[in-house]
PDB file of C-alpha atoms in Angstrom:
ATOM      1  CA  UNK A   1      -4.874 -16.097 -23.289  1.00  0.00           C
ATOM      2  CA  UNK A   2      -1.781 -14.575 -25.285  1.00  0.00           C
ATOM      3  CA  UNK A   3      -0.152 -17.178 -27.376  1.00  0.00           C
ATOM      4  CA  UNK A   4       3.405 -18.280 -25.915  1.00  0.00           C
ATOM      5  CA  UNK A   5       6.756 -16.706 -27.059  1.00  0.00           C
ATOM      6  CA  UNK A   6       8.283 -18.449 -30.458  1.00  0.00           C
ATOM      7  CA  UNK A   7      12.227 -17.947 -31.285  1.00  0.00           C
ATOM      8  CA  UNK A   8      12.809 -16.928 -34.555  1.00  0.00           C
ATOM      9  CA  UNK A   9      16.170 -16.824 -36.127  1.00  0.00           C
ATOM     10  CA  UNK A  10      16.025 -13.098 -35.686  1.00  0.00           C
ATOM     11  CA  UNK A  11      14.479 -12.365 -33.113  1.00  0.00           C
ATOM     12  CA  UNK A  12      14.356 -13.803 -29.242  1.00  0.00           C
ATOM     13  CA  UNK A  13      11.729 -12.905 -26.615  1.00  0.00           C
ATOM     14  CA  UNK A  14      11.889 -10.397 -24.705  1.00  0.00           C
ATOM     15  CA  UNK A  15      13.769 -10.303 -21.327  1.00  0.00           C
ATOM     16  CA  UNK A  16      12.128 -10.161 -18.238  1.00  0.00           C
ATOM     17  CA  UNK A  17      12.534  -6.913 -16.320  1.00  0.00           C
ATOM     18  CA  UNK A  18      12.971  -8.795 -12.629  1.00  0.00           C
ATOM     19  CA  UNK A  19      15.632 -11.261 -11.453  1.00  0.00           C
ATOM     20  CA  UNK A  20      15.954 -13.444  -8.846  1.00  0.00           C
ATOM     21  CA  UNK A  21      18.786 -13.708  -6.887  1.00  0.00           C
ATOM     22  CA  UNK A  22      20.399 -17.221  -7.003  1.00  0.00           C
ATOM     23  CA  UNK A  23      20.194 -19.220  -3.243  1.00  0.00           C
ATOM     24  CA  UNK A  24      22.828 -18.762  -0.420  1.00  0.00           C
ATOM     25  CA  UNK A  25      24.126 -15.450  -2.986  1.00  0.00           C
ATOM     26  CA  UNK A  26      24.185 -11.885  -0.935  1.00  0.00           C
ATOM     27  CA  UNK A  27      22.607  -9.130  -2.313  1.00  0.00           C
ATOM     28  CA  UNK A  28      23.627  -5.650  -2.206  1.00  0.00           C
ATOM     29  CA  UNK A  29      20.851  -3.525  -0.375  1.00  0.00           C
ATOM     30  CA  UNK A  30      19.843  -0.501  -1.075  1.00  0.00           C
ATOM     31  CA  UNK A  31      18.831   2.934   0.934  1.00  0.00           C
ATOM     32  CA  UNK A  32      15.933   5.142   0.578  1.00  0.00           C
ATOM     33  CA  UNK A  33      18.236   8.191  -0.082  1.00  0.00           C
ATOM     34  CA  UNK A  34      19.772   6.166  -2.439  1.00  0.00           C
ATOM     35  CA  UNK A  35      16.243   5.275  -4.746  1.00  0.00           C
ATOM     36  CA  UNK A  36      15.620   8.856  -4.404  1.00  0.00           C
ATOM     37  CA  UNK A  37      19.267   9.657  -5.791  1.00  0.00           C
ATOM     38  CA  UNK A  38      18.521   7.361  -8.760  1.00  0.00           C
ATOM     39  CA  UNK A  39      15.088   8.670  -9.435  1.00  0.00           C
ATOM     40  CA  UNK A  40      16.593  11.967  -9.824  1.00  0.00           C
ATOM     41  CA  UNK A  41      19.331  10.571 -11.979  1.00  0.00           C
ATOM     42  CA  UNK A  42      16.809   9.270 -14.151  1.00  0.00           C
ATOM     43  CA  UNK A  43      18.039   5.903 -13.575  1.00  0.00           C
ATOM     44  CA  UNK A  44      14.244   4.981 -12.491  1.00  0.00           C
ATOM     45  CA  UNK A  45      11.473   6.389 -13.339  1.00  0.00           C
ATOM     46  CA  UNK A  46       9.959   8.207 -10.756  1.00  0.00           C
ATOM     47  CA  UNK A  47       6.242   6.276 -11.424  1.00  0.00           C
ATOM     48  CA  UNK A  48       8.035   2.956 -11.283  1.00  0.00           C
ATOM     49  CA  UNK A  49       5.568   0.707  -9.477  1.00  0.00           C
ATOM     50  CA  UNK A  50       8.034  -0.903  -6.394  1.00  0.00           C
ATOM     51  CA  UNK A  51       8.364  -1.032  -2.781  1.00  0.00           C
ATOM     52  CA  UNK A  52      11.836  -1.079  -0.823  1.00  0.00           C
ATOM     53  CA  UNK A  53      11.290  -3.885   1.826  1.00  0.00           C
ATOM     54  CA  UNK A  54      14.871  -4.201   4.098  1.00  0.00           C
ATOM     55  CA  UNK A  55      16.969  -2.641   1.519  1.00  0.00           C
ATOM     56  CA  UNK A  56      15.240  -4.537  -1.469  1.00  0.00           C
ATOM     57  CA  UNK A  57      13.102  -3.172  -4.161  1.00  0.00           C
ATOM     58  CA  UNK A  58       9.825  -5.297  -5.005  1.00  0.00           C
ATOM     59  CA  UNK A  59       8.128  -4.810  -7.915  1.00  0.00           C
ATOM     60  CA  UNK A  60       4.294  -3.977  -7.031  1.00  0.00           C
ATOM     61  CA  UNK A  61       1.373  -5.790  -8.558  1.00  0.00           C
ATOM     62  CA  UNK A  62      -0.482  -4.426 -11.496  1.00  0.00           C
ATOM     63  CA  UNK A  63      -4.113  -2.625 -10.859  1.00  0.00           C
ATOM     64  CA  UNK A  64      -7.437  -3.821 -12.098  1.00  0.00           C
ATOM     65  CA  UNK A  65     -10.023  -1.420 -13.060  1.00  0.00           C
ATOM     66  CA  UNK A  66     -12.035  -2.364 -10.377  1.00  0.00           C
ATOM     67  CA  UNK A  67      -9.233  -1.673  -7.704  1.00  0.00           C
ATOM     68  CA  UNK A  68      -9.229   2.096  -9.550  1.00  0.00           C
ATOM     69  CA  UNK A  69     -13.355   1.988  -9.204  1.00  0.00           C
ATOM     70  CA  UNK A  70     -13.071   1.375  -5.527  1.00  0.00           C
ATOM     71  CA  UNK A  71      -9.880   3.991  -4.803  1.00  0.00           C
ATOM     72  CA  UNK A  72     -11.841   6.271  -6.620  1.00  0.00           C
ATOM     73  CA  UNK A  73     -14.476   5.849  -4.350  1.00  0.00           C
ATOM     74  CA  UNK A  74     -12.537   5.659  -1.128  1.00  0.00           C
ATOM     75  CA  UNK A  75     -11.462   8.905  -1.964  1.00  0.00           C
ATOM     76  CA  UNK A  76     -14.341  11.134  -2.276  1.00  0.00           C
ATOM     77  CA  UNK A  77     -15.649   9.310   1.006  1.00  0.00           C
ATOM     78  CA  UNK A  78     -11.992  10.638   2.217  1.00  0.00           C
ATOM     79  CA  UNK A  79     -12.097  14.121   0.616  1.00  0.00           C
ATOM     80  CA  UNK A  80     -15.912  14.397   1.909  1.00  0.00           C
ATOM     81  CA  UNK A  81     -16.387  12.831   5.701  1.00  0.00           C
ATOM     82  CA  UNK A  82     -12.821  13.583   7.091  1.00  0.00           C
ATOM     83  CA  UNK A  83     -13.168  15.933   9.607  1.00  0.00           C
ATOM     84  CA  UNK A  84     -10.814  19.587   8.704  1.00  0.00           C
ATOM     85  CA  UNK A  85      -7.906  18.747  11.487  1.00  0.00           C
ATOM     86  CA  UNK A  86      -7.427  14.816   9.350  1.00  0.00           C
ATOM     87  CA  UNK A  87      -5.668  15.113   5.944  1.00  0.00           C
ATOM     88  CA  UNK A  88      -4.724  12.210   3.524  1.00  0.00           C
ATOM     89  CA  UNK A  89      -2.566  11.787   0.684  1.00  0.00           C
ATOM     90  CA  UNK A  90      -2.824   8.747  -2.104  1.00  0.00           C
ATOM     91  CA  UNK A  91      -0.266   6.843  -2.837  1.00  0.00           C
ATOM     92  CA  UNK A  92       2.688   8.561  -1.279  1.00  0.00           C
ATOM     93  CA  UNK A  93       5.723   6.956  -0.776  1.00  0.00           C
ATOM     94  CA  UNK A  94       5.598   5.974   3.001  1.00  0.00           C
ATOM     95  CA  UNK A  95       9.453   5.802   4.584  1.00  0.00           C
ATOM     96  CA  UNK A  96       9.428   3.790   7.451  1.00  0.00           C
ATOM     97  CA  UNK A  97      12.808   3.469   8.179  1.00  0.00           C
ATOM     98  CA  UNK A  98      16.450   4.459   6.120  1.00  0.00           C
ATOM     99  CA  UNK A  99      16.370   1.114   4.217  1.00  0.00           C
ATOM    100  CA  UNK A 100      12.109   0.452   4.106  1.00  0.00           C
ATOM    101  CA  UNK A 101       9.319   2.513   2.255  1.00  0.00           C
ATOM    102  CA  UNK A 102       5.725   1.531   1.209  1.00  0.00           C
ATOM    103  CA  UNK A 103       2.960   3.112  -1.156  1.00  0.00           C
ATOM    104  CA  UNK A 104      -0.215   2.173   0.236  1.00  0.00           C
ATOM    105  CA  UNK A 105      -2.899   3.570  -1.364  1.00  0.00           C
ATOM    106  CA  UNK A 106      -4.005   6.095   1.259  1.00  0.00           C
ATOM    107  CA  UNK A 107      -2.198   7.265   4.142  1.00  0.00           C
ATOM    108  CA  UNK A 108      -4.257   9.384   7.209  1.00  0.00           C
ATOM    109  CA  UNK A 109      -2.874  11.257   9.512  1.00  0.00           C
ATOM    110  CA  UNK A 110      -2.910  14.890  11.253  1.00  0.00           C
ATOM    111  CA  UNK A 111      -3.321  18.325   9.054  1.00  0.00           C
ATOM    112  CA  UNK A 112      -0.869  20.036  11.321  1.00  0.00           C
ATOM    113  CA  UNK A 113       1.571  17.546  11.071  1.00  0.00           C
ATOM    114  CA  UNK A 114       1.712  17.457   7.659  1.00  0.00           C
ATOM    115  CA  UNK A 115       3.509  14.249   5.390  1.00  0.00           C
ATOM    116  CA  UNK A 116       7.176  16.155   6.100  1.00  0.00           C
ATOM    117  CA  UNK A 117       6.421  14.435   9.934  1.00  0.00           C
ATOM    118  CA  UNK A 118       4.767  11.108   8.134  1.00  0.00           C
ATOM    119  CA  UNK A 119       5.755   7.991   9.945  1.00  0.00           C
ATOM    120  CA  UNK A 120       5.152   5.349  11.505  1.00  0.00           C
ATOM    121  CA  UNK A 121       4.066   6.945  14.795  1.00  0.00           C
ATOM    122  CA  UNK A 122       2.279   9.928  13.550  1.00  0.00           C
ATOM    123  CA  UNK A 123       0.114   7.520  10.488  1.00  0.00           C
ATOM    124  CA  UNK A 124      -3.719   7.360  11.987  1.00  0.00           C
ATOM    125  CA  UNK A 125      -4.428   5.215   8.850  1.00  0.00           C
ATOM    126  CA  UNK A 126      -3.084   2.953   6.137  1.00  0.00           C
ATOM    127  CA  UNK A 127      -5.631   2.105   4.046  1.00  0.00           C
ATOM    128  CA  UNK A 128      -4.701  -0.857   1.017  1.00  0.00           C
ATOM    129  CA  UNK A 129      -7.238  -2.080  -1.952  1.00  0.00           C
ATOM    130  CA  UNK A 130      -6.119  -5.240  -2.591  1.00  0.00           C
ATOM    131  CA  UNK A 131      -7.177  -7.075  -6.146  1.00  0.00           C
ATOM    132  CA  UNK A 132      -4.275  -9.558  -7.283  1.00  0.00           C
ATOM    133  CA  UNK A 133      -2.331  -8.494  -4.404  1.00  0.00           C
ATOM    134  CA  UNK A 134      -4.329  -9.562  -1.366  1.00  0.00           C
ATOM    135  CA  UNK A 135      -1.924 -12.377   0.111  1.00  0.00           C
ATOM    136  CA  UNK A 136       0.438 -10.117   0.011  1.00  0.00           C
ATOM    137  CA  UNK A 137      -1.352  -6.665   1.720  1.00  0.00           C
ATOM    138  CA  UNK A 138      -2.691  -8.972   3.837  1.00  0.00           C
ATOM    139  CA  UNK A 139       0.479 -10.414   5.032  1.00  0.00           C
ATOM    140  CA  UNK A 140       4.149  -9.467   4.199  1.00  0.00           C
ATOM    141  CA  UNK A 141       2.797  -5.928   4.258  1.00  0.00           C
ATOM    142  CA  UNK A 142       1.100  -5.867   6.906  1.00  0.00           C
ATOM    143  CA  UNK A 143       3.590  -7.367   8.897  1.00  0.00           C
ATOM    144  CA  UNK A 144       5.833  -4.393   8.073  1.00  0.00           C
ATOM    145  CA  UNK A 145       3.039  -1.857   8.863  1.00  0.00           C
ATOM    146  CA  UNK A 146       2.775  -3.563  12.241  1.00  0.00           C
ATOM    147  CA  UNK A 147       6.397  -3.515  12.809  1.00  0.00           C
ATOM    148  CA  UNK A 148       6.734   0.408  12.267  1.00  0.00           C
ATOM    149  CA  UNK A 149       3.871   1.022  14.461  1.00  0.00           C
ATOM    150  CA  UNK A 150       1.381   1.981  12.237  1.00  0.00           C
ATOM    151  CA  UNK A 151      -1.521   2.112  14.862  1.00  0.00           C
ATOM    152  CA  UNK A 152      -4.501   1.311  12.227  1.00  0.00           C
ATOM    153  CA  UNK A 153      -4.274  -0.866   8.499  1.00  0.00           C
ATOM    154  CA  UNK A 154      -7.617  -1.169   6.310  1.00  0.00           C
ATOM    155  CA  UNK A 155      -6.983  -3.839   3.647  1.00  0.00           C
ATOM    156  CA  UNK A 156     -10.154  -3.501   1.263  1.00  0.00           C
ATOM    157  CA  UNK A 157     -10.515  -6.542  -0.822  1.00  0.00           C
ATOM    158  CA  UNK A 158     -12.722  -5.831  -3.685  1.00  0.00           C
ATOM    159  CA  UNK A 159     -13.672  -8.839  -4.764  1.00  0.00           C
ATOM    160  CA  UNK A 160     -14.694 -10.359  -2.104  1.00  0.00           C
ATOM    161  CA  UNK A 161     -15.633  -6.730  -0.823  1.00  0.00           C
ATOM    162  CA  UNK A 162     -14.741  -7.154   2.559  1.00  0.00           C
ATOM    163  CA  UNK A 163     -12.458  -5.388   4.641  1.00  0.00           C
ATOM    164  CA  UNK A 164      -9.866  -6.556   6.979  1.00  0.00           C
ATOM    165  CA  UNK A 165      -9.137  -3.737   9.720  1.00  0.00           C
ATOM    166  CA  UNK A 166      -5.548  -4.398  11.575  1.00  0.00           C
ATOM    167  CA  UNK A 167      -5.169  -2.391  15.053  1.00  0.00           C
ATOM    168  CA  UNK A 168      -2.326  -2.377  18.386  1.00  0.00           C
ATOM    169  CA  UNK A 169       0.439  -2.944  16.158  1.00  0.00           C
ATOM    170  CA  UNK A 170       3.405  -5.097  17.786  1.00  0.00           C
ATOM    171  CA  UNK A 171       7.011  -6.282  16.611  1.00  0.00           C
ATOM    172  CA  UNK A 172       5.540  -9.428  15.978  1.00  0.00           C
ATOM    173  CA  UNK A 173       2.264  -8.402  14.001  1.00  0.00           C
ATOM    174  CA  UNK A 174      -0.994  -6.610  15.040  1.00  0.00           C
ATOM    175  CA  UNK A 175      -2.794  -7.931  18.484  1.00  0.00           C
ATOM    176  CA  UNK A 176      -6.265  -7.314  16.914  1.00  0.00           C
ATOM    177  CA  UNK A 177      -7.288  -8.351  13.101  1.00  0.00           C
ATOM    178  CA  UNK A 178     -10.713  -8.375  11.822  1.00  0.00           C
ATOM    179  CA  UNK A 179     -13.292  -9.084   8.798  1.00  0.00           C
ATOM    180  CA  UNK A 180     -16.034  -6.935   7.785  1.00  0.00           C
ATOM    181  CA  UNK A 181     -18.537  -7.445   5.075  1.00  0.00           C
ATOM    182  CA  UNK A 182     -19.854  -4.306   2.755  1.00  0.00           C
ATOM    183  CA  UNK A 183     -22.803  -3.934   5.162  1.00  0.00           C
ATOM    184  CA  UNK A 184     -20.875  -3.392   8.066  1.00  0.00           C
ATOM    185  CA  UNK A 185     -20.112   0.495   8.922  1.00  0.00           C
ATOM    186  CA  UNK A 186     -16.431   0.744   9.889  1.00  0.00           C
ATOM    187  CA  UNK A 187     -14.507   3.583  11.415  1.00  0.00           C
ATOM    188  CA  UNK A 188     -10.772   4.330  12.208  1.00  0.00           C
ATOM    189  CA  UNK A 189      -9.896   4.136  16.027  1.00  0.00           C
ATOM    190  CA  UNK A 190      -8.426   7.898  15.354  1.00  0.00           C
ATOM    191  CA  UNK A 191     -10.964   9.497  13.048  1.00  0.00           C
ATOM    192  CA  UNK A 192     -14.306   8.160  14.352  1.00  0.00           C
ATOM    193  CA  UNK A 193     -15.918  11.163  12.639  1.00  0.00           C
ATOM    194  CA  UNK A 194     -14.738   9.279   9.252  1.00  0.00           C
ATOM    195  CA  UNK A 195     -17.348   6.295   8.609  1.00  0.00           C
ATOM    196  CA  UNK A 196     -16.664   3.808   5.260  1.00  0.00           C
ATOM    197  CA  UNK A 197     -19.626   1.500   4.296  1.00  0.00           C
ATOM    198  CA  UNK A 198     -18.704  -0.703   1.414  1.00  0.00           C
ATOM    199  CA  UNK A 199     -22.017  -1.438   0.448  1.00  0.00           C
ATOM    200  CA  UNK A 200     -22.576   1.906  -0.425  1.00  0.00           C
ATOM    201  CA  UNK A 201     -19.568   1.180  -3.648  1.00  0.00           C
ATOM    202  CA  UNK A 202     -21.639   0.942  -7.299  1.00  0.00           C
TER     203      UNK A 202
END
């Protein structure tokens, strides 16, 4: 455990990089075109680990080594078992609307399309590996992935390795949500030619 911050006479900690907005206070929201405008600014860096939820940036979780170990993995069984018309990208930045984008860790969708047409509609698959962040993926976000009509949401949890698949997507969350252990072979309604068996992860 790191040893708590000390003042010194010369020195006080350091700030923290997030605020929180004080209750009953508006906020001033922001639009996608208007991240992008600051990324190329180079008032953010374009790496900057955060999600824009209503017209609010989030700050995203850290990742564990063993959530890179398992997208690692999910990716060659992507890159290998996808059949030639099914593309995916990793951790794109996923607009869903002009004041809402996401980076889950894989999106799936058509080749012909291509990401230019990426939305909610045309996604086949979201897939999330959730560490520290599982609450979350498994609840705020996929809310929001629900919302946008993303027809099919894979939130891998890795330590528990398990994974919760999320399918007909309504305004009010998705009809049909369940658990599958590593054993179990799982395939996306869309891409049944893909098959993921978490038991097969070392």
């Amino acid at each position: 455990m790191n040893a708590p911050f000390r003042m010194t006479p010369d020195k006080a900690p350091p700030q923290p990089k997030t605020t929180q907005a004080a209750e009953g206070l508006r906020r001033r929201p922001f639009s996608v075109a208007e991240i992008r405008a600051m990324v190329e600014a180079g008032i953010m860096d374009e790496d900057e680990r955060v999600e824009l939820i209503g017209g609010e940036l989030v700050p995203m979780a850290s990742k564990g080594i063993r959530h890179e170990r398992m997208k690692t993995w999910v990716m060659m069984q992507l890159a290998t078992k996808l059949p030639p018309t099914i593309a995916f990208t990793p951790e794109t930045t996923f607009t869903l609307s002009v004041d809402t984008f996401l980076e889950p860790d894989f999106v799936v969708y058509e080749k012909a399309l291509g990401l230019e047409r990426l939305d909610g509609e045309t996604c086949l698959l979201a897939i999330e590996i959730s560490d520290t962040s599982l609450a979350y993926d498994q609840g705020r976000k996929a809310s929001l992935f629900s919302v946008f009509g993303v027809r099919e949401l894979w939130v891998i949890d890795v330590n528990a390795m398990s994974v919760r698949i999320h399918r007909e997507p309504t305004p009010t969350g998705y009809r049909l949500v369940a658990d599958h252990g590593a054993e179990v072979l799982v395939q996306p309604m869309a891409a049944q030619d893909f098959e993921l068996r978490l038991a097969e992860f070392d």
